[in-house]
Short mmCIF file of C-alpha atoms and ligand atoms in Angstrom, two decimals:
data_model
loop_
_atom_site.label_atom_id
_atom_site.label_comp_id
_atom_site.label_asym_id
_atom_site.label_seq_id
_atom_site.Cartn_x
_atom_site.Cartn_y
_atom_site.Cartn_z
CA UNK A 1 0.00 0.00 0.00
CA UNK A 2 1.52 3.63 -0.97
CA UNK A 3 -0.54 5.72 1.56
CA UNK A 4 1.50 8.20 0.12
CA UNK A 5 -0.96 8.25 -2.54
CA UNK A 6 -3.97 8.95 0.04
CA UNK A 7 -2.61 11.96 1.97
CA UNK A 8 -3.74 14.99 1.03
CA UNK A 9 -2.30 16.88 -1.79
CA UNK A 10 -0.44 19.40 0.15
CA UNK A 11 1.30 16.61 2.52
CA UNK A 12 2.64 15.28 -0.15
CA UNK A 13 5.71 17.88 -0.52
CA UNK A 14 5.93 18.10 2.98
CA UNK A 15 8.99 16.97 4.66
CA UNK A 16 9.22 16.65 8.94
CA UNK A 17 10.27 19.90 11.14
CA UNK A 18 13.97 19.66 11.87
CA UNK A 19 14.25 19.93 15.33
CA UNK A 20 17.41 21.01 17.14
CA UNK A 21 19.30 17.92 18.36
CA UNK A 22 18.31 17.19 21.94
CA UNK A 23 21.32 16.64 24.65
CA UNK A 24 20.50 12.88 25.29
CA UNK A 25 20.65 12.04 21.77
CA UNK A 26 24.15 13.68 21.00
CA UNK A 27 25.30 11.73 24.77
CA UNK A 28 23.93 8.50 23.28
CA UNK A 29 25.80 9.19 20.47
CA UNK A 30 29.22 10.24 21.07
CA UNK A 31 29.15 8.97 24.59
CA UNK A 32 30.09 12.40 26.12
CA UNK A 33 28.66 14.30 28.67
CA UNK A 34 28.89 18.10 29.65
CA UNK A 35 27.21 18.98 26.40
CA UNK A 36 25.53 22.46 25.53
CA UNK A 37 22.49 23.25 23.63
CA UNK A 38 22.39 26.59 21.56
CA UNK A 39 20.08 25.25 19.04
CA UNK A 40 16.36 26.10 19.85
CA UNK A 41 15.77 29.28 20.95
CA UNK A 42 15.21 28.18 24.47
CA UNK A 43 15.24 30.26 27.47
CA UNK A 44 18.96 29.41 29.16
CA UNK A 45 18.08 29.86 32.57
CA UNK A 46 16.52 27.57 35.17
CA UNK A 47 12.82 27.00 35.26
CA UNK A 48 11.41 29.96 36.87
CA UNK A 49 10.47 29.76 40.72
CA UNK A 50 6.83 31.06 40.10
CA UNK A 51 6.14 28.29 37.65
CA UNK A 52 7.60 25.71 39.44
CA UNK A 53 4.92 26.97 42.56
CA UNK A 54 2.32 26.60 39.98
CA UNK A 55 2.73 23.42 38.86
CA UNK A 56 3.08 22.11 42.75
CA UNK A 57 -0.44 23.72 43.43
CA UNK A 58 -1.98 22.60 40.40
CA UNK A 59 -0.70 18.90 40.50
CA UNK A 60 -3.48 17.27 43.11
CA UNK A 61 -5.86 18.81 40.09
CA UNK A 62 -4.99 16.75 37.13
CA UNK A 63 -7.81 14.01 37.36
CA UNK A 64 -9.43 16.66 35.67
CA UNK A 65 -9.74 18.28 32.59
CA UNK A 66 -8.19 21.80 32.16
CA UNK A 67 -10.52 25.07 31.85
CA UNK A 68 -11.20 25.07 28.09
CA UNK A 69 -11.68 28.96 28.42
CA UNK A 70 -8.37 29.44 29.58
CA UNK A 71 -10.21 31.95 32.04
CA UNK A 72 -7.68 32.76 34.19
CA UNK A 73 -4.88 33.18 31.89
CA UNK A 74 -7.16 35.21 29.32
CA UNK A 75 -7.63 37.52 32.38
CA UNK A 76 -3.98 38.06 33.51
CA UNK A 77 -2.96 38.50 29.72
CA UNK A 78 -5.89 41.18 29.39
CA UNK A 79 -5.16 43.09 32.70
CA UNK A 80 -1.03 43.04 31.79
CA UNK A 81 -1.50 44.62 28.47
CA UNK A 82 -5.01 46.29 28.51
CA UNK A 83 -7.19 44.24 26.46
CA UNK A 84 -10.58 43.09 26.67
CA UNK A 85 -10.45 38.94 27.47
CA UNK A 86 -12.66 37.99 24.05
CA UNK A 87 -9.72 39.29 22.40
CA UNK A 88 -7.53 36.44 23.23
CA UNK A 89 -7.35 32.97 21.74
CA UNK A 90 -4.78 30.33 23.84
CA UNK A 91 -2.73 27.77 21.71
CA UNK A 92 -0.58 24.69 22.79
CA UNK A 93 2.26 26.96 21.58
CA UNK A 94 2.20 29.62 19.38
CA UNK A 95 2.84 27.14 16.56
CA UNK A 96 -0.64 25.43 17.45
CA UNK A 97 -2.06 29.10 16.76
CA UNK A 98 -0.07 29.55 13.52
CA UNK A 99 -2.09 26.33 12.24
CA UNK A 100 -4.91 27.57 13.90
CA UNK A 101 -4.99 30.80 11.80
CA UNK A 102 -4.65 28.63 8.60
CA UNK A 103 -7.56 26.51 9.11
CA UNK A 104 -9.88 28.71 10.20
CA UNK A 105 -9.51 31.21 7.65
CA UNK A 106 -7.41 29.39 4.49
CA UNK A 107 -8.63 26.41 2.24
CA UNK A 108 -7.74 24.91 -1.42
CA UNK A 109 -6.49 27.17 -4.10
CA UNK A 110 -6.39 30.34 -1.22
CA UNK A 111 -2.83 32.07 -0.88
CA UNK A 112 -0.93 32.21 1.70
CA UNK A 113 1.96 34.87 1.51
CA UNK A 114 5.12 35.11 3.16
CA UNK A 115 8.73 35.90 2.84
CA UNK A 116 11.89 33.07 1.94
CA UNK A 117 13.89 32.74 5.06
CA UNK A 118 11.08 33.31 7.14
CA UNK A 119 10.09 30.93 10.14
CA UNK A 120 9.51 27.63 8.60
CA UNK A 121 6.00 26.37 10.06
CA UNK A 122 4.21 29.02 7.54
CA UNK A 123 5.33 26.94 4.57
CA UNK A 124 4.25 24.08 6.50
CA UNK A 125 1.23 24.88 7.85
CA UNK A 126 0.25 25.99 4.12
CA UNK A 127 0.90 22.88 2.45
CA UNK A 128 -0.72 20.82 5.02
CA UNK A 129 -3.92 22.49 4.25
CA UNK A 130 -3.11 22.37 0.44
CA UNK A 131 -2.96 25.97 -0.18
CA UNK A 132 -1.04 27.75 -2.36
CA UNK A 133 2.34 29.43 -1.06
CA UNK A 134 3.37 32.88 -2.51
CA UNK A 135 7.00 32.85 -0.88
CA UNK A 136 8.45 36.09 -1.68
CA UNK A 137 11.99 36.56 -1.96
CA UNK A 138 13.87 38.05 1.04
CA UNK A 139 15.60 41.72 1.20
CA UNK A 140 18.54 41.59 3.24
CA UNK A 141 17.25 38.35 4.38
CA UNK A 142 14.72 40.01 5.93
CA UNK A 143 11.10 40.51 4.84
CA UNK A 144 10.25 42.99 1.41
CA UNK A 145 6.85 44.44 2.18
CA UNK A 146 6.90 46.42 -0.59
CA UNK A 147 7.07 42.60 -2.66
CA UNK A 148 4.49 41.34 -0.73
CA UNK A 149 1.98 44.16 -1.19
CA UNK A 150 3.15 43.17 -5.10
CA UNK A 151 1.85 40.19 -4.99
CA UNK A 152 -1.62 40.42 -2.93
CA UNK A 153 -4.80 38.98 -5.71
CA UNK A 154 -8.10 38.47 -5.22
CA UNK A 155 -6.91 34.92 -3.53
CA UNK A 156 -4.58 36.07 -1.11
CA UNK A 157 -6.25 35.11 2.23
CA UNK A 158 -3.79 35.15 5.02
CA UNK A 159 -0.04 37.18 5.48
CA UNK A 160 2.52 35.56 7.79
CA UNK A 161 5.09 37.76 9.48
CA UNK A 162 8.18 36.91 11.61
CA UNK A 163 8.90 39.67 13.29
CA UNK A 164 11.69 39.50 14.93
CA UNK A 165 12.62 36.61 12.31
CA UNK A 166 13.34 32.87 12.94
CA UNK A 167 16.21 32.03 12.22
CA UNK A 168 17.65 36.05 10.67
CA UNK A 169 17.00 37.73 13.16
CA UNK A 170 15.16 40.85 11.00
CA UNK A 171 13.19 43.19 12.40
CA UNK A 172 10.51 45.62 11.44
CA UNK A 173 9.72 48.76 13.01
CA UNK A 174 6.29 50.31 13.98
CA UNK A 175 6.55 52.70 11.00
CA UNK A 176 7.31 50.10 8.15
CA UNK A 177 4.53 47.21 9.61
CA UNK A 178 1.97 50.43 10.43
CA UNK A 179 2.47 51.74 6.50
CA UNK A 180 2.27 48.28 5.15
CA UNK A 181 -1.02 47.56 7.30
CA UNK A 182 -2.76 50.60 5.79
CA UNK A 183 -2.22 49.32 2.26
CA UNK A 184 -3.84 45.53 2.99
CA UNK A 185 -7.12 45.10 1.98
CA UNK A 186 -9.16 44.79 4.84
CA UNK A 187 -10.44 41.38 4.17
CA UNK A 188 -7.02 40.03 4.07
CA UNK A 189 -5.81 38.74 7.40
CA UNK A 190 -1.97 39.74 8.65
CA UNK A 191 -0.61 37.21 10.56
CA UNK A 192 2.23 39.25 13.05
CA UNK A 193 4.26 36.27 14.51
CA UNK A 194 6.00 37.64 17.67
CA UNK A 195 7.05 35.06 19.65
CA UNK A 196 10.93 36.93 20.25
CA UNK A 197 9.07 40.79 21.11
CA UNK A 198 10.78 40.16 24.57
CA UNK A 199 13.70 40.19 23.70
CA UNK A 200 13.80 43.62 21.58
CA UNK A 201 14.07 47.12 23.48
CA UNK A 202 10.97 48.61 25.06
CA UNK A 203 11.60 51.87 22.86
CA UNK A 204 12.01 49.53 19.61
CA UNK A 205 9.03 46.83 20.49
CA UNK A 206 5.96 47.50 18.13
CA UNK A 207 2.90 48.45 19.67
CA UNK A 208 1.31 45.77 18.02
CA UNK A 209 -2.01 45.36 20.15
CA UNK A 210 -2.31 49.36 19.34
CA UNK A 211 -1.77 48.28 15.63
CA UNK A 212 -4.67 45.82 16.23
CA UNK A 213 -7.66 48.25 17.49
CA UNK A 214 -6.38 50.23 14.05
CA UNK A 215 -6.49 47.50 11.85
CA UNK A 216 -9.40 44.81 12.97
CA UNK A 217 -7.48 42.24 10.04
CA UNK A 218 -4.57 42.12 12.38
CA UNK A 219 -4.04 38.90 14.56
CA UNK A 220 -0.68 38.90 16.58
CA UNK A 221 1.11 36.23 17.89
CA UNK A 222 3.06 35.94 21.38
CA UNK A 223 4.77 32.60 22.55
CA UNK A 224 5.47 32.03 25.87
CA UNK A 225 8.49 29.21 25.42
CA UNK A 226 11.09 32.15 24.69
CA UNK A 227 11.50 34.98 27.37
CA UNK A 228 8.88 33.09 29.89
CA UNK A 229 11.06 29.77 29.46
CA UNK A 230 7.93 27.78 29.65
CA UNK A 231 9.09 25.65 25.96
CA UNK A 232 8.17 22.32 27.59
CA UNK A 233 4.84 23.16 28.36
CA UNK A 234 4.02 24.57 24.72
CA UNK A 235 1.82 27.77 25.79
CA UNK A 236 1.32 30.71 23.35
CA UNK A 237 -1.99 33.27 23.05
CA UNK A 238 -3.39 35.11 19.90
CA UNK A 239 -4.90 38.64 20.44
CA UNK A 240 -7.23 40.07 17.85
CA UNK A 241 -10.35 41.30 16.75
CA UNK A 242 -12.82 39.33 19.25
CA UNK A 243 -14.66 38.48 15.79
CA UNK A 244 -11.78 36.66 15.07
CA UNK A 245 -11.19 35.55 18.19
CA UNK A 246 -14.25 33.61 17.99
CA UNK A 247 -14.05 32.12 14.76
CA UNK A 248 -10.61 30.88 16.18
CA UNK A 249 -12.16 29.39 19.22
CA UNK A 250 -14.01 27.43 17.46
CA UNK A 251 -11.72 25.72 15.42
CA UNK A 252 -9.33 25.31 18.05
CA UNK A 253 -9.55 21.84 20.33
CA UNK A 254 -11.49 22.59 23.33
CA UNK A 255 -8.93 21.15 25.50
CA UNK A 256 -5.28 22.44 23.23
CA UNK A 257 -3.68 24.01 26.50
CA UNK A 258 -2.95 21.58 29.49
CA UNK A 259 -3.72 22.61 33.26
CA UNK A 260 0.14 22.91 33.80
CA UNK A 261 0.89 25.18 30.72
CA UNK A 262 -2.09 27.41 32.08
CA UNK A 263 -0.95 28.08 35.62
CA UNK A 264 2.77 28.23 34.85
CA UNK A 265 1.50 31.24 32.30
CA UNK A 266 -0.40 33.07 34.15
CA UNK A 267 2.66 33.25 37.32
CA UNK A 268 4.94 33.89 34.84
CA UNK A 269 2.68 36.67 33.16
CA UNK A 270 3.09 38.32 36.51
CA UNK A 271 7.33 37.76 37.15
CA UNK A 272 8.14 40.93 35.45
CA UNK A 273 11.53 39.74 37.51
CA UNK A 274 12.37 37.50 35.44
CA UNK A 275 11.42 38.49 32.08
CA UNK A 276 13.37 41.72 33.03
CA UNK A 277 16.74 39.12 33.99
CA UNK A 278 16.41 37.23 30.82
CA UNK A 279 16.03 40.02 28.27
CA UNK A 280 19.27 41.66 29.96
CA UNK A 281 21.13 38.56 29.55
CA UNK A 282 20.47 38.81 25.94
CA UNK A 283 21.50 42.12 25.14
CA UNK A 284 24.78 41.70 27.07
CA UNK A 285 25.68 38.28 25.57
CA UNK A 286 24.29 39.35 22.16
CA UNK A 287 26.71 42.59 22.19
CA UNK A 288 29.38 39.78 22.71
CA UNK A 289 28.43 37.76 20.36
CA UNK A 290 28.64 40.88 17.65
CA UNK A 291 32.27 41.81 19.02
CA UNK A 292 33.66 37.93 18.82
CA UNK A 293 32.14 37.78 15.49
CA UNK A 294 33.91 41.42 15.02
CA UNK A 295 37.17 40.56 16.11
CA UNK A 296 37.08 37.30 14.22
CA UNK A 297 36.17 38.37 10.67
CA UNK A 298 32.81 36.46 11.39
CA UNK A 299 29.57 37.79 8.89
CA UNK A 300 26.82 37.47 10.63
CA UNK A 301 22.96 38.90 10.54
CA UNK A 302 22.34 41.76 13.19
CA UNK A 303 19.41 40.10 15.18
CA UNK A 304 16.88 41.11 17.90
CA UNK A 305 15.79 37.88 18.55
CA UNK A 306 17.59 35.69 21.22
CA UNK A 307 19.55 34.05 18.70
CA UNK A 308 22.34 35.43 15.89
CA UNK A 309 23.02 33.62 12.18
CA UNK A 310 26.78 33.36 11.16
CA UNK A 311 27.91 33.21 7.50
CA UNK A 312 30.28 30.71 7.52
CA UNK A 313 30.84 31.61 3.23
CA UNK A 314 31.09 28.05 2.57
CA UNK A 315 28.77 24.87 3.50
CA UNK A 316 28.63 24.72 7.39
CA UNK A 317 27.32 21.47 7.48
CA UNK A 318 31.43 20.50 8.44
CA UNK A 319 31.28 22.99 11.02
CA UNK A 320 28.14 22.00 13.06
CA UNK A 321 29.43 18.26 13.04
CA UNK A 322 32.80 19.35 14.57
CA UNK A 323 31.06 21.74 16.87
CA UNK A 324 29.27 18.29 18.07
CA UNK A 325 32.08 16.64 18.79
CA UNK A 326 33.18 19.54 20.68
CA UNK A 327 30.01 18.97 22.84
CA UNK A 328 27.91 22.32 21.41
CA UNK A 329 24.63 21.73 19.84
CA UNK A 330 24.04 24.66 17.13
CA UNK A 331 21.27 25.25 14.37
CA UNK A 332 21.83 24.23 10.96
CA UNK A 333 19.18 26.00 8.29
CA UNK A 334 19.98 24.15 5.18
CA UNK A 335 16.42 23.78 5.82
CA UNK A 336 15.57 27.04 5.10
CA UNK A 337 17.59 27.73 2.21
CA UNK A 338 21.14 28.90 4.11
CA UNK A 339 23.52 26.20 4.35
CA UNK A 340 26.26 28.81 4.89
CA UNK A 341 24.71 29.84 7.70
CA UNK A 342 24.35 28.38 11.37
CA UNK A 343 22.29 29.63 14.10
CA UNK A 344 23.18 29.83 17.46
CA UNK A 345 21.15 30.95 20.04
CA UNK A 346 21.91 33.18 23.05
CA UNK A 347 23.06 31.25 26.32
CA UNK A 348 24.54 31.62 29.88
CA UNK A 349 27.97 33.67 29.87
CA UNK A 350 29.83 30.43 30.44
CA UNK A 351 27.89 28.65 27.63
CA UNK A 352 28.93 31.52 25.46
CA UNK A 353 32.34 31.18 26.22
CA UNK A 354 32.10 27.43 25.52
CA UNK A 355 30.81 28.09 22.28
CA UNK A 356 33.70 30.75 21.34
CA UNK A 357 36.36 28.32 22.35
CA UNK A 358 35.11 25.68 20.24
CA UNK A 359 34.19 27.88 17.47
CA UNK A 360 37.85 29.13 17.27
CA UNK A 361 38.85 25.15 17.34
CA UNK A 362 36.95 24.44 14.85
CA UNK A 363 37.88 27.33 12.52
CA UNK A 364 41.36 26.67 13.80
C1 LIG B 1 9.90 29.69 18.52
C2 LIG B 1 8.97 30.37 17.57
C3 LIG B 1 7.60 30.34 17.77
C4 LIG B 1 7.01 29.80 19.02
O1 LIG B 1 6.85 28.52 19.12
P1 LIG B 1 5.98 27.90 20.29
O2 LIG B 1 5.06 27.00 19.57
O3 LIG B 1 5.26 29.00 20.99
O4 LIG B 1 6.95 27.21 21.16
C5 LIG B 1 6.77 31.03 16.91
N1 LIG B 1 7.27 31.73 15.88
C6 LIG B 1 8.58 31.80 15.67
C7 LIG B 1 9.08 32.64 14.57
C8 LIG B 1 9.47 31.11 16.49
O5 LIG B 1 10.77 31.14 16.23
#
């Protein structure tokens, strides 16, 4: 039997999400220990306290089914930021929402637009629903709004937008996403994917919920597995138009976020502490990151996010493998069109250090 044959269209071309390789597999494989992960995006401190007293409180609970509302969490989002709770749709993850967005609003033959380099589950969650992509190409590896408007039709449904992007790094100011909003159509939804906001400066950050009473075809995107550190629990929310909200409430599985992924959000939602400790981290390791990279006549793509994409100039496929064996787990994204490229993302002090030193190894 070819069940190939059976799937739908669009799975067809699809190939599996690379993951970054976990620790236990590389230990399994090269029999070493002491090994350091740089290759998701992950939040490189410990588990925070607040979430830990969460999860203790909420464990004699789990004989039951978690609030399908998310009423708690929908509350402490809307107080922190201002909004009214029917604004807010919960996902298991952010990425559960991106697919969310896709099949409530995008079927067959609809297009889906968004930019080469950009964060991978767009082109993924289009094909799965058999839609057609309209990948435009990058500008400075970063997204070309003035391409996209280009290629809007009478088909375009849905826009996805990284911003900051996975794995560049680009960003897009208020000014350029505001300008580009006010030449969508209306009926065309605009996906704004910010899953890394934490990380950029206050004075930079986008006032995207603002940009979402102005423009009711705006849907934004917030993750909580970056800054919050709460990956393993896969927790993200949407905030829109509560019109949209609803549609995407009921597409979404009644039950999509567990009762541990809801209390650890809404304790971390209120430990400005350690959002605050996590985002400083970043800006002092990133600024050393851009001086080794400097001082070592390394290319690389000025990020905001929590992660920063070297130009290696020549296949780096070599270089991650030796970086293995030196015990540091990187980000290849041959995946996404850059095999030059590897992405490493922002760790501990001493984790940076280990990946310098091995870097310089490697490079001899
Ligand atoms: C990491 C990431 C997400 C968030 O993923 P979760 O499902 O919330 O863990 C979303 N968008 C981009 C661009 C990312 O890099």
């Amino acid at each position: 039997m070819q069940f190939l044959n059976i799937a739908n269209e669009g799975v067809k071309s699809l190939a599996p999400y690379q993951a970054g390789k976990p620790i236990e597999e590389l230990e399994r494989e090269l029999g070493i220990s002491n090994i350091i992960k740089l290759a998701s995006n992950e939040n490189p401190f410990d588990f925070p306290e607040s979430a830990k007293q969460a999860i203790m409180n909420q464990l004699d609970d789990l004989t039951r089914y978690p609030d399908a509302n998310g009423f708690e969490l929908k509350v402490a989002i809307s107080k922190k930021f201002g909004l009214n709770a029917n604004q807010i749709t919960l996902g298991n993850g952010s990425n559960d929402l991106l697919e969310l967005f896709a099949h409530t609003f995008a079927s067959d033959k609809d297009e889906i637009i968004y930019s080469q380099y950009a964060f991978i589950v767009y082109p993924l969650v289009t094909k799965a629903i058999n839609a057609v992509a309209r990948e435009i190409p990058a500008k400075n590896w970063g997204h070309d709004l003035e391409a996209f408007l280009a290629a809007i039709n009478e088909k375009t449904k849905l826009i996805f937008i990284a911003n900051p992007n996975n794995p560049t790094g680009n960003f897009l100011t208020e000014a350029e996403i505001d300008a580009f909003l006010a030449k969508v159509p209306s009926h065309i939804l605009v996906v704004l994917d910010e899953a890394y906001t934490e990380f950029t400066a206050k004075e930079e950050r986008v006032d995207s919920f603002g940009l979402s009473n102005k423009y009711p075809n705006l849907i934004v995107s917030r993750s909580l597995s970056k800054a919050y550190g709460l990956a393993g629990l896969r927790i993200g929310y949407a905030v829109s138009n509560a019109e949209i909200a609803d549609l995407l409430n009921r597409v979404r599985q009644p039950f999509n976020c567990n009762s541990l992924a809801l209390a650890s959000a809404i304790a971390v939602m209120n430990d400005d502490e350690f959002v605050k400790k996590v985002a400083k981290n970043n800006r002092l390791e990133m600024a050393r990151y851009e001086a080794f990279c400097q001082a070592n006549g390394l290319e690389y793509i000025p990020s905001k996010g929590n992660f920063i994409t070297i130009n290696f100039k020549r296949p780096a496929a070599a270089i991650y493998d030796a970086l293995l064996r030196e015990g540091v787990i990187v980000r290849p994204i041959a995946g996404y069109g850059m095999p030059n490229h590897l992405r490493i993302s922002i760790g501990l002090p001493a984790e940076n250090d280990r990946f310098f030193g091995a870097l310089l190894k490697v490079l001899g």
